[in-house]
PDB file of C-alpha atoms and ligand atoms in Angstrom:
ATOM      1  CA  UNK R  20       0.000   0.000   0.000  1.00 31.00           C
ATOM      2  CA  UNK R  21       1.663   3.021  -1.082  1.00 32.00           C
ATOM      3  CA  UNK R  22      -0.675   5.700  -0.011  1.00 34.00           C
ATOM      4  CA  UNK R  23      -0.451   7.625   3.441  1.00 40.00           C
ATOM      5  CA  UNK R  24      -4.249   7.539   4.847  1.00 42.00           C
ATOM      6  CA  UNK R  25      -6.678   5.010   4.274  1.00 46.00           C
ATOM      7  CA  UNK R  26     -10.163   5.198   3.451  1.00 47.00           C
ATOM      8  CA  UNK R  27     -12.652   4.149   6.312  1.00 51.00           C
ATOM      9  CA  UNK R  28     -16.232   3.097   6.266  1.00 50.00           C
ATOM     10  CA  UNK R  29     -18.294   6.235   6.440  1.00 54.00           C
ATOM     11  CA  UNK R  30     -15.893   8.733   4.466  1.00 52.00           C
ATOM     12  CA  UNK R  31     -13.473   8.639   7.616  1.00 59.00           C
ATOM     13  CA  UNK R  32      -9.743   8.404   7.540  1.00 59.00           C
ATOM     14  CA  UNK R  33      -7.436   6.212   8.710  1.00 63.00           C
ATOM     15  CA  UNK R  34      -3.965   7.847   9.331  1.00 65.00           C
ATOM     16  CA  UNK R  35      -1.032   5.554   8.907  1.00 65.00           C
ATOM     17  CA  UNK R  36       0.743   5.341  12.570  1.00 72.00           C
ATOM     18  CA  UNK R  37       4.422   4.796  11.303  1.00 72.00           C
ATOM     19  CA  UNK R  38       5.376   3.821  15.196  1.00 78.00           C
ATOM     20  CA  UNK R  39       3.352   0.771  15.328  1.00 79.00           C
ATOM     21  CA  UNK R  40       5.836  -1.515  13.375  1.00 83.00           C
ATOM     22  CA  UNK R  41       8.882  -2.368  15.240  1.00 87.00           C
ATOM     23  CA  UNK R  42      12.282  -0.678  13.895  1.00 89.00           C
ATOM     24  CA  UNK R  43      13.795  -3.295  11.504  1.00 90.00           C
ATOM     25  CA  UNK R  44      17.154  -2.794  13.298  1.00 93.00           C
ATOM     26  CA  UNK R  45      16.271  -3.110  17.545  1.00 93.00           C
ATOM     27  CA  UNK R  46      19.207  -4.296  18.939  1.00 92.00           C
ATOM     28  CA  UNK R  47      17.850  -6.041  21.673  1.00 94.00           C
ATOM     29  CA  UNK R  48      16.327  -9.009  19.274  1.00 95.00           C
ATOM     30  CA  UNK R  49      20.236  -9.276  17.877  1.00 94.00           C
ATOM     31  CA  UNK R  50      19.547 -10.744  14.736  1.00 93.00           C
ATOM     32  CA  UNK R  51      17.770  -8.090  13.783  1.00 94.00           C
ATOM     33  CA  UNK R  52      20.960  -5.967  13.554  1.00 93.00           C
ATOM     34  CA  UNK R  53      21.913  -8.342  10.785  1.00 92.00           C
ATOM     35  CA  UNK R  54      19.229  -8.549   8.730  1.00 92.00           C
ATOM     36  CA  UNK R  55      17.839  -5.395   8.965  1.00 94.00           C
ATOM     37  CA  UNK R  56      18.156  -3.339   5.273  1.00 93.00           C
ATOM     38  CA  UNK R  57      21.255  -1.063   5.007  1.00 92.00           C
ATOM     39  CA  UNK R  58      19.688   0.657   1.873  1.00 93.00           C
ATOM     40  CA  UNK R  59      16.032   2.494   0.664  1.00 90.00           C
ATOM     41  CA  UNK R  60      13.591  -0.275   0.140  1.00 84.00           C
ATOM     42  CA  UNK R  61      12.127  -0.568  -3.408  1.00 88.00           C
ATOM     43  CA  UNK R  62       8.931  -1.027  -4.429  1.00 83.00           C
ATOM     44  CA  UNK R  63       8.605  -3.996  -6.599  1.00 81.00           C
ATOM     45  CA  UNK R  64       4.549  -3.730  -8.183  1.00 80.00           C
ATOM     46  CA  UNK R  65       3.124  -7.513  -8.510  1.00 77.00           C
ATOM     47  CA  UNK R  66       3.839  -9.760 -11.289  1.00 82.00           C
ATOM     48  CA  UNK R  67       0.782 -11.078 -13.246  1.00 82.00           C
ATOM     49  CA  UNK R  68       1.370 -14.244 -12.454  1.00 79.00           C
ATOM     50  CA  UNK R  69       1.375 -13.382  -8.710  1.00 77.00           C
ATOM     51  CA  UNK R  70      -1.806 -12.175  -9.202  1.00 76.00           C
ATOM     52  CA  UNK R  71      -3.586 -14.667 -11.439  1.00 79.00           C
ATOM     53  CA  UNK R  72      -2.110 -17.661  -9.996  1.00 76.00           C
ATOM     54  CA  UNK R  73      -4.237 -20.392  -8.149  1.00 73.00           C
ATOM     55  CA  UNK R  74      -5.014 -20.064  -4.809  1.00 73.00           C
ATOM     56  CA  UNK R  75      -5.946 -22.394  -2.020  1.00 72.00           C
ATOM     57  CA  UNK R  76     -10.026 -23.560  -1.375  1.00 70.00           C
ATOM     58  CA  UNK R  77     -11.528 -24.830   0.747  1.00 66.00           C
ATOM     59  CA  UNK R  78     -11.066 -28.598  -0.901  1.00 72.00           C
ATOM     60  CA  UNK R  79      -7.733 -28.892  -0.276  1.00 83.00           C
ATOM     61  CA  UNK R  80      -8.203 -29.129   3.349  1.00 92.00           C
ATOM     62  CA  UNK R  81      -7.548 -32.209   4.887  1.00 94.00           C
ATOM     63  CA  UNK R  82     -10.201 -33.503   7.770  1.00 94.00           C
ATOM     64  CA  UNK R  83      -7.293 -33.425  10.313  1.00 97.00           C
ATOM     65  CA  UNK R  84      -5.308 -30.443   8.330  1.00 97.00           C
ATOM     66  CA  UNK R  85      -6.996 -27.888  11.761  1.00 98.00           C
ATOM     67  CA  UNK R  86      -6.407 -30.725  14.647  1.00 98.00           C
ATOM     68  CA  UNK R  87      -3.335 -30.200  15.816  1.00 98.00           C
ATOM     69  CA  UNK R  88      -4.175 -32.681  18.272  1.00 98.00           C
ATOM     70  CA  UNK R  89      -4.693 -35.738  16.020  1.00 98.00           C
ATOM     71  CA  UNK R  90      -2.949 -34.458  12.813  1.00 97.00           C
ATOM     72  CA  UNK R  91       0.327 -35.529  13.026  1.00 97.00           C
ATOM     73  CA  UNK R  92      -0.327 -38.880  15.303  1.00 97.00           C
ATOM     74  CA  UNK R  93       1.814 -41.671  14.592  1.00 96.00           C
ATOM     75  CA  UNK R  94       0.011 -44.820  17.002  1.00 92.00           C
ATOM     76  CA  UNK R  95      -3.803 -42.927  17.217  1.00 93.00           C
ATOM     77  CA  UNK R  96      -3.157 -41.091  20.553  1.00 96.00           C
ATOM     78  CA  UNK R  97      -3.898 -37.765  21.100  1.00 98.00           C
ATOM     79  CA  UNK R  98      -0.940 -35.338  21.260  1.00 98.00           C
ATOM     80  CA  UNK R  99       0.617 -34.749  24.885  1.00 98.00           C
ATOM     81  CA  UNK R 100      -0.270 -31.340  26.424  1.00 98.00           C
ATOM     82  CA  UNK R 101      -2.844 -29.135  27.616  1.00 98.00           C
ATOM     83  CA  UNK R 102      -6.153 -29.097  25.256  1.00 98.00           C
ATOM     84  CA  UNK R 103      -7.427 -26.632  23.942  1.00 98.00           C
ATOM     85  CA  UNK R 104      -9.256 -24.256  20.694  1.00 98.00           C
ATOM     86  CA  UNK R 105      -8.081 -21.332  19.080  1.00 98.00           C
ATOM     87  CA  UNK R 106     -10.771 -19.269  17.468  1.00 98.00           C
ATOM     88  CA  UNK R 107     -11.070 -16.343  15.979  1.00 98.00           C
ATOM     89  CA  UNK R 108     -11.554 -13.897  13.109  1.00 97.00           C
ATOM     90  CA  UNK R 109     -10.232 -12.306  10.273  1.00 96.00           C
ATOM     91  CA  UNK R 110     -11.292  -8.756   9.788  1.00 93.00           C
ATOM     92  CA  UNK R 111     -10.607  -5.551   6.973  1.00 88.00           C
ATOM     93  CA  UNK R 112      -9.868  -2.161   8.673  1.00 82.00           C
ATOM     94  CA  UNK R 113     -13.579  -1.441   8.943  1.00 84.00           C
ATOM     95  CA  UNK R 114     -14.583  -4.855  10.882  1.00 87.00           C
ATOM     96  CA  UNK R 115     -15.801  -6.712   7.473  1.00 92.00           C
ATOM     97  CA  UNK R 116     -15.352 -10.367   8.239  1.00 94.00           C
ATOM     98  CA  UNK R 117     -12.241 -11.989   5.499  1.00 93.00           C
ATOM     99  CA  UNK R 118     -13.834 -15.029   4.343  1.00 93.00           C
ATOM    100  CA  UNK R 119     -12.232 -17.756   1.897  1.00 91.00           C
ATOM    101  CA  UNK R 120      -8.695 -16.947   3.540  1.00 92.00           C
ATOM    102  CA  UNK R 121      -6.008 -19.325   4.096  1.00 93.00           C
ATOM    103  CA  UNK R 122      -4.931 -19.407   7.794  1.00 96.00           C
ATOM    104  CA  UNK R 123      -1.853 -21.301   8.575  1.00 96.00           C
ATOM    105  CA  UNK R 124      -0.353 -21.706  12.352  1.00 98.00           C
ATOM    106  CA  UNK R 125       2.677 -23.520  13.505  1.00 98.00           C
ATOM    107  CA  UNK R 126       3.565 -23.854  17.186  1.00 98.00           C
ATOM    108  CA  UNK R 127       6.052 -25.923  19.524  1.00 98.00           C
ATOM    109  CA  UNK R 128       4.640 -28.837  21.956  1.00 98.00           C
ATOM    110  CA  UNK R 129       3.830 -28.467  25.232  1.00 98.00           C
ATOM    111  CA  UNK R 130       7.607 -29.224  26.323  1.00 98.00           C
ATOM    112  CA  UNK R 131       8.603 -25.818  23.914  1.00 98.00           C
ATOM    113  CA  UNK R 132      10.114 -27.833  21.464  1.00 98.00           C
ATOM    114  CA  UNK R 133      10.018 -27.561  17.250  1.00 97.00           C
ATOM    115  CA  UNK R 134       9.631 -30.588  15.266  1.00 95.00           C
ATOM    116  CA  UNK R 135      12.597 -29.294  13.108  1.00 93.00           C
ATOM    117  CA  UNK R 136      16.226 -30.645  11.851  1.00 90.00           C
ATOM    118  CA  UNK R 137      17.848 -27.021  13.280  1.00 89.00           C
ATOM    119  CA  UNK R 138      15.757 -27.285  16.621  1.00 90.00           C
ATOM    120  CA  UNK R 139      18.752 -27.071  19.423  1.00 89.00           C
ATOM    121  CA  UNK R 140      16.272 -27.602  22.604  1.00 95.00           C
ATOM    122  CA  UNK R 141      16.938 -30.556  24.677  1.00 96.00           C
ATOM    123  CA  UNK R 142      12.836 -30.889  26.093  1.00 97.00           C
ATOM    124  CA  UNK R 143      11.508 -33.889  24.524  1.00 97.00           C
ATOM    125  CA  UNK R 144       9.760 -34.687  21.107  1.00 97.00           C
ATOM    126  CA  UNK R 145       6.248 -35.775  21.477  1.00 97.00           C
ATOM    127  CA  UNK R 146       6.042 -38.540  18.305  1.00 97.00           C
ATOM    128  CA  UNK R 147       2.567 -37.976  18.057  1.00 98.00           C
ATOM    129  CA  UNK R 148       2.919 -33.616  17.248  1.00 98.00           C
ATOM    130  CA  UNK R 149       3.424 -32.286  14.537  1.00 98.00           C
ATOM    131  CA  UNK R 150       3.102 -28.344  15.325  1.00 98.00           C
ATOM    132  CA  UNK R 151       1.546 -27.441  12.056  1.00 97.00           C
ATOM    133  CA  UNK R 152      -2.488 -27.071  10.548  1.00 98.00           C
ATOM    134  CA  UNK R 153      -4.293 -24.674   7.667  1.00 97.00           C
ATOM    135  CA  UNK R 154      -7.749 -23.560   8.527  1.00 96.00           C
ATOM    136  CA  UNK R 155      -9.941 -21.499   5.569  1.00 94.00           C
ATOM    137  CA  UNK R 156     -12.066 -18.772   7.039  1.00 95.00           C
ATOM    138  CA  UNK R 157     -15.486 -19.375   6.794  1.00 95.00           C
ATOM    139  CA  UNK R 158     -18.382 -16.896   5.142  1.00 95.00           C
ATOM    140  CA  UNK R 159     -18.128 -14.838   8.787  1.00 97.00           C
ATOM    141  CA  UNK R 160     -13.912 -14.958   8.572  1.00 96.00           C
ATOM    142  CA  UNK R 161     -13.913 -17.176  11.847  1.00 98.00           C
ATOM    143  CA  UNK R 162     -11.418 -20.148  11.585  1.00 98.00           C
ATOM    144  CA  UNK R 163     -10.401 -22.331  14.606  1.00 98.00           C
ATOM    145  CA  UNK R 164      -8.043 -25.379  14.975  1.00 98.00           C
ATOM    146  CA  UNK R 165      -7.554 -27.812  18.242  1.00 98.00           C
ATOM    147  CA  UNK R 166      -4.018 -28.265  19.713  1.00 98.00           C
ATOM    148  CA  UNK R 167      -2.613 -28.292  22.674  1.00 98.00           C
ATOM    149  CA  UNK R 168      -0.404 -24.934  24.520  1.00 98.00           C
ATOM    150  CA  UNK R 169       2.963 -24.701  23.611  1.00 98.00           C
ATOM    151  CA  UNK R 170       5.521 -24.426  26.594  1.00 98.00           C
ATOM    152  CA  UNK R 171       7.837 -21.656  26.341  1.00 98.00           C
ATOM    153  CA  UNK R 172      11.504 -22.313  25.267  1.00 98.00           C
ATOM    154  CA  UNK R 173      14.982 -20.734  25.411  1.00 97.00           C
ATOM    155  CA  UNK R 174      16.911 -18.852  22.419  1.00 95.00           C
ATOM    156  CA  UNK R 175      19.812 -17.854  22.453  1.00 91.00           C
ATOM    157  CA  UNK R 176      19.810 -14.476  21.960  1.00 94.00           C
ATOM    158  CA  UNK R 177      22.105 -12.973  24.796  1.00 92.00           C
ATOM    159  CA  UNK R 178      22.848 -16.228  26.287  1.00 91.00           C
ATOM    160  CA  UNK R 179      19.600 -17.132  28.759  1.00 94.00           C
ATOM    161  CA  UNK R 180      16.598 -15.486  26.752  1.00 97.00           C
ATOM    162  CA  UNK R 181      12.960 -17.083  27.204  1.00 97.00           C
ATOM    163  CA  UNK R 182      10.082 -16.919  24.297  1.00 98.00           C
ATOM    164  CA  UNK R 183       6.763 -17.110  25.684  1.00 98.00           C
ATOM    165  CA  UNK R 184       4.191 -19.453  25.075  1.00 98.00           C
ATOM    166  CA  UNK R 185       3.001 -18.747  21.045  1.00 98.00           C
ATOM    167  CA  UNK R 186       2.035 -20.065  18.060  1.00 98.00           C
ATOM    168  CA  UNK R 187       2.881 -18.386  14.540  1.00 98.00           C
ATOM    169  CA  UNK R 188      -0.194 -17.780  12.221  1.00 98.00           C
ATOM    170  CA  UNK R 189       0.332 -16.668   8.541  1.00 96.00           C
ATOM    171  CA  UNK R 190      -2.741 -15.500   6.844  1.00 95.00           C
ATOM    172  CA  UNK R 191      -2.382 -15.458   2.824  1.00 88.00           C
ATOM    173  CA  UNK R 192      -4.533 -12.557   0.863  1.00 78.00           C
ATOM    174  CA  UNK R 193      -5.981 -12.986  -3.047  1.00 70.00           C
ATOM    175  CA  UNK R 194      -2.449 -14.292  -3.942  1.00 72.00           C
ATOM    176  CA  UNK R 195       0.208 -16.442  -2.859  1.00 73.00           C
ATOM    177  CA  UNK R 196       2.460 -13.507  -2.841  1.00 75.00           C
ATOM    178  CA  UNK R 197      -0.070 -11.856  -0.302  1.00 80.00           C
ATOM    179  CA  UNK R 198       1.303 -13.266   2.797  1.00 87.00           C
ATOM    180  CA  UNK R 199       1.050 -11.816   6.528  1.00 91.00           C
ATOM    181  CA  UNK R 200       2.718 -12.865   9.278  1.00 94.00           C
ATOM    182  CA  UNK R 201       2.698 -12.837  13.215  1.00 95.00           C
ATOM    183  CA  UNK R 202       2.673 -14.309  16.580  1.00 97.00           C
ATOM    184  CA  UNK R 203      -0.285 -15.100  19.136  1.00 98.00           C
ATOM    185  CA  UNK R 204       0.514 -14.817  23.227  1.00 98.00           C
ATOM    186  CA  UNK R 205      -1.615 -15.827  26.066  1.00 98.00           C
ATOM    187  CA  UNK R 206      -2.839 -14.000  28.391  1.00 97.00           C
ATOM    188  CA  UNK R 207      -2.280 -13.939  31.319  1.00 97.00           C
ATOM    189  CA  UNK R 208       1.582 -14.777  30.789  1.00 98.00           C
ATOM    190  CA  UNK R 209       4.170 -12.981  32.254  1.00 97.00           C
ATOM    191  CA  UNK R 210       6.620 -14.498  30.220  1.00 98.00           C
ATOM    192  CA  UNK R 211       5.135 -11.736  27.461  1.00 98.00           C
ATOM    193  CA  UNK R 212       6.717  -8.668  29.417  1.00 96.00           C
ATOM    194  CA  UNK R 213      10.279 -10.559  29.460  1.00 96.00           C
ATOM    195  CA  UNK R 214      10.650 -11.488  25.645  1.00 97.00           C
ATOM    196  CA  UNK R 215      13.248  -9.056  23.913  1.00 96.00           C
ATOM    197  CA  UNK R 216      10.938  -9.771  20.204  1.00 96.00           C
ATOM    198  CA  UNK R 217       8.156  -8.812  22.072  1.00 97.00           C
ATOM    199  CA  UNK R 218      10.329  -5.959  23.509  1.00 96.00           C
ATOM    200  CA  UNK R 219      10.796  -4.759  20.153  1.00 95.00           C
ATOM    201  CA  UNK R 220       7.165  -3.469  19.774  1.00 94.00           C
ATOM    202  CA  UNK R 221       6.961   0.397  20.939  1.00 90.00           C
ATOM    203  CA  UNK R 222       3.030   0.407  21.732  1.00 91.00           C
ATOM    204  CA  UNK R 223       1.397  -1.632  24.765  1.00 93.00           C
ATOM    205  CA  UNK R 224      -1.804  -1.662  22.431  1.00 93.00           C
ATOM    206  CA  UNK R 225      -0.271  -3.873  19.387  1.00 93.00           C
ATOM    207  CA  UNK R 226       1.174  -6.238  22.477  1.00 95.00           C
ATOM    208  CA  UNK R 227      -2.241  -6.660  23.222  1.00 96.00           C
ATOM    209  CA  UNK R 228      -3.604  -7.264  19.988  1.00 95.00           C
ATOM    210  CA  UNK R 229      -1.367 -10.307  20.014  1.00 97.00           C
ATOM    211  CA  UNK R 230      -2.357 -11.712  23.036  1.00 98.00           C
ATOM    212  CA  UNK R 231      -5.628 -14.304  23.006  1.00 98.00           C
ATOM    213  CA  UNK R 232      -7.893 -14.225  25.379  1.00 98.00           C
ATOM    214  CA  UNK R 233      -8.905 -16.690  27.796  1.00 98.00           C
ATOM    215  CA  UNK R 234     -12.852 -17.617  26.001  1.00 98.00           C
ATOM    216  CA  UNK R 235     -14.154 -19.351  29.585  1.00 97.00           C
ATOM    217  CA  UNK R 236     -17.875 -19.353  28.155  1.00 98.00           C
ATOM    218  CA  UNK R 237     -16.756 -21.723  25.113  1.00 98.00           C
ATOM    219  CA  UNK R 238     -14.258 -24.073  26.799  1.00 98.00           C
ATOM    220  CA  UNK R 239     -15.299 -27.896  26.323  1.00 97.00           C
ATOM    221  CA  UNK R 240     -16.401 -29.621  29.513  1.00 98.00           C
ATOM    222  CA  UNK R 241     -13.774 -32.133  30.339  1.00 98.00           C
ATOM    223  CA  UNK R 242     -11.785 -31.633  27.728  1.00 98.00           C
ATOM    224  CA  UNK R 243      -9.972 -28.078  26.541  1.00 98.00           C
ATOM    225  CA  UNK R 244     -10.233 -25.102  26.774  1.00 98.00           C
ATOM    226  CA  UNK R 245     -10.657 -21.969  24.877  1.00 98.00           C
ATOM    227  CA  UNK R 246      -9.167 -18.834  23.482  1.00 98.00           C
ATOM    228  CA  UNK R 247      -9.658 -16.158  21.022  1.00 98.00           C
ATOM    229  CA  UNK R 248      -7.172 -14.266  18.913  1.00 98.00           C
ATOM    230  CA  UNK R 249      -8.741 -12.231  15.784  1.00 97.00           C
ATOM    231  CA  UNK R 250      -6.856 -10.384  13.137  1.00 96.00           C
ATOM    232  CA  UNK R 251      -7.252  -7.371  11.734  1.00 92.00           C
ATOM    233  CA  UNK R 252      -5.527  -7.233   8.356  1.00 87.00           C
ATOM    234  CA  UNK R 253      -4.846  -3.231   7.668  1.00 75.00           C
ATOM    235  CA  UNK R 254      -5.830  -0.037   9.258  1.00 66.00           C
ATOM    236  CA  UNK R 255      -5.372   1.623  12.453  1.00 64.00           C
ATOM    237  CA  UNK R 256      -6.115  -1.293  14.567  1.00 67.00           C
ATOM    238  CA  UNK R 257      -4.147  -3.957  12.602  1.00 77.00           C
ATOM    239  CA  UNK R 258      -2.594  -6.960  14.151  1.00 82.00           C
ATOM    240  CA  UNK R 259       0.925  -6.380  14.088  1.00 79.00           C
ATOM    241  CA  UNK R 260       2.886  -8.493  11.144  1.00 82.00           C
ATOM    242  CA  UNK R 261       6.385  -9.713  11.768  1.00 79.00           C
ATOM    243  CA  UNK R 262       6.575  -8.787   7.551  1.00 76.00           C
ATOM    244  CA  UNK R 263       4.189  -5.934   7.007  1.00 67.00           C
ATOM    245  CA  UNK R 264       7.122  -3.096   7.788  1.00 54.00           C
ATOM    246  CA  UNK R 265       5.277   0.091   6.006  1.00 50.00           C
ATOM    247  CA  UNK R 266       2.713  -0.508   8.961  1.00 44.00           C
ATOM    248  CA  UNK R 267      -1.065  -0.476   7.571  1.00 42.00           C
TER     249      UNK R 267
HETATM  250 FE1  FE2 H   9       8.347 -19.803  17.809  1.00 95.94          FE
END
């Protein structure tokens, strides 16, 4: 989006708020210092094959593709961990529900650990999680999976850093090359106020945006429970994306 204020609704205008994005270099995350451009960023317009190209429906989704739970089980046990469903919506700057949209979320087990080759966390695997599942918002822009909460797990950032508990969601737009990025916290933790990513964000508001809340009314009896983490793609209320850097 190259232009400065946003249409709203009614005729009202959104104002880009150029603080809400992390700095690309904040020293306290240190890889950012490496990775963060040296040079003007250009604007590269999309391809027409970028734009045209297929995009995923709604019958590509496997049964199990939004049970984390079950998805990735090896002997037909559930996954180890604390139960529970993540809801929520997708929503345009003006609270219009995203339907048809590809929602993607990956996530460590309950012991904080990835299922990946690079992982260099000593907690155990769990054979039977995977840490990955798609979801397609429905014609209200709700999706919602079943997993079970991630522990939190070290990094080593400045030697004894802690991430909270999270899972990464990446929401995909009319085009493959539309992709968004971010994190979801719980709340509640205080393992949130201690993260130096999390540090990284200037505005307690778009920390709170990222954190789910506790849904107590739609928890399962006996079984998991409940939280809600919506996402608001553009405008001043967006969710904060880990790749969105001009902010709206
Ligand atoms: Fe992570």
């Amino acid at each position: 989006m190259s232009g400065i204020i946003l249409p709203g609704a009614d005729g009202q205008l959104f104002q880009r708020d150029r603080d809400w994005h992390p700095k690309a270099d904040t020293p306290g995350y240190k890889s950012t210092t490496f990775r963060a451009p040296r040079h003007s960023l250009l604007s590269l317009g999309p391809t027409q094959s970028e734009m045209t190209g297929p995009t995923f429906g709604h019958e590509k989704l496997g049964a199990l593709d939004n049970d984390l739970i079950r998805n990735f089980s090896q002997d037909g046990t559930d996954a180890i961990g604390q139960r529970m469903v993540v809801y929520g919506q997708v929503l345009d700057e003006n609270a219009r529900p995203v339907p048809n949209t590809l929602v993607e979320y990956w996530q460590a087990n309950a012991g904080g650990r990835y299922r990946h080759k690079k992982e260099g966390y000593i907690a155990a695997l769990d054979p039977n999680f995977g840490g990955f599942g798609r979801s397609i918002t429905d014609e209200n822009g709700f999706y919602h999976f079943r997993t079970i909460k991630p522990g939190a797990y070290p990094w080593p950032n400045t030697g004894n850093d802690w991430r909270p508990a999270h899972i990464h969601f990446s929401v995909f737009g009319h085009a493959f090359a539309q992709r968004l990025i971010t994190q979801m916290y719980f709340e509640g933790d205080p393992m949130i106020w201690q993260c130096p990513i999390v540090a990284t964000i200037n505005d307690k508001a778009a920390i709170d945006q990222l954190t789910a809340r506790l849904d107590r009314l739609n928890t399962t009896p006996m079984d998991a429970l409940c939280y809600r983490f919506d996402i608001v793609l553009r405008g001043r209320r967006s969710t904060m994306f880990e790749n969105k850097l001009e902010g709206n």
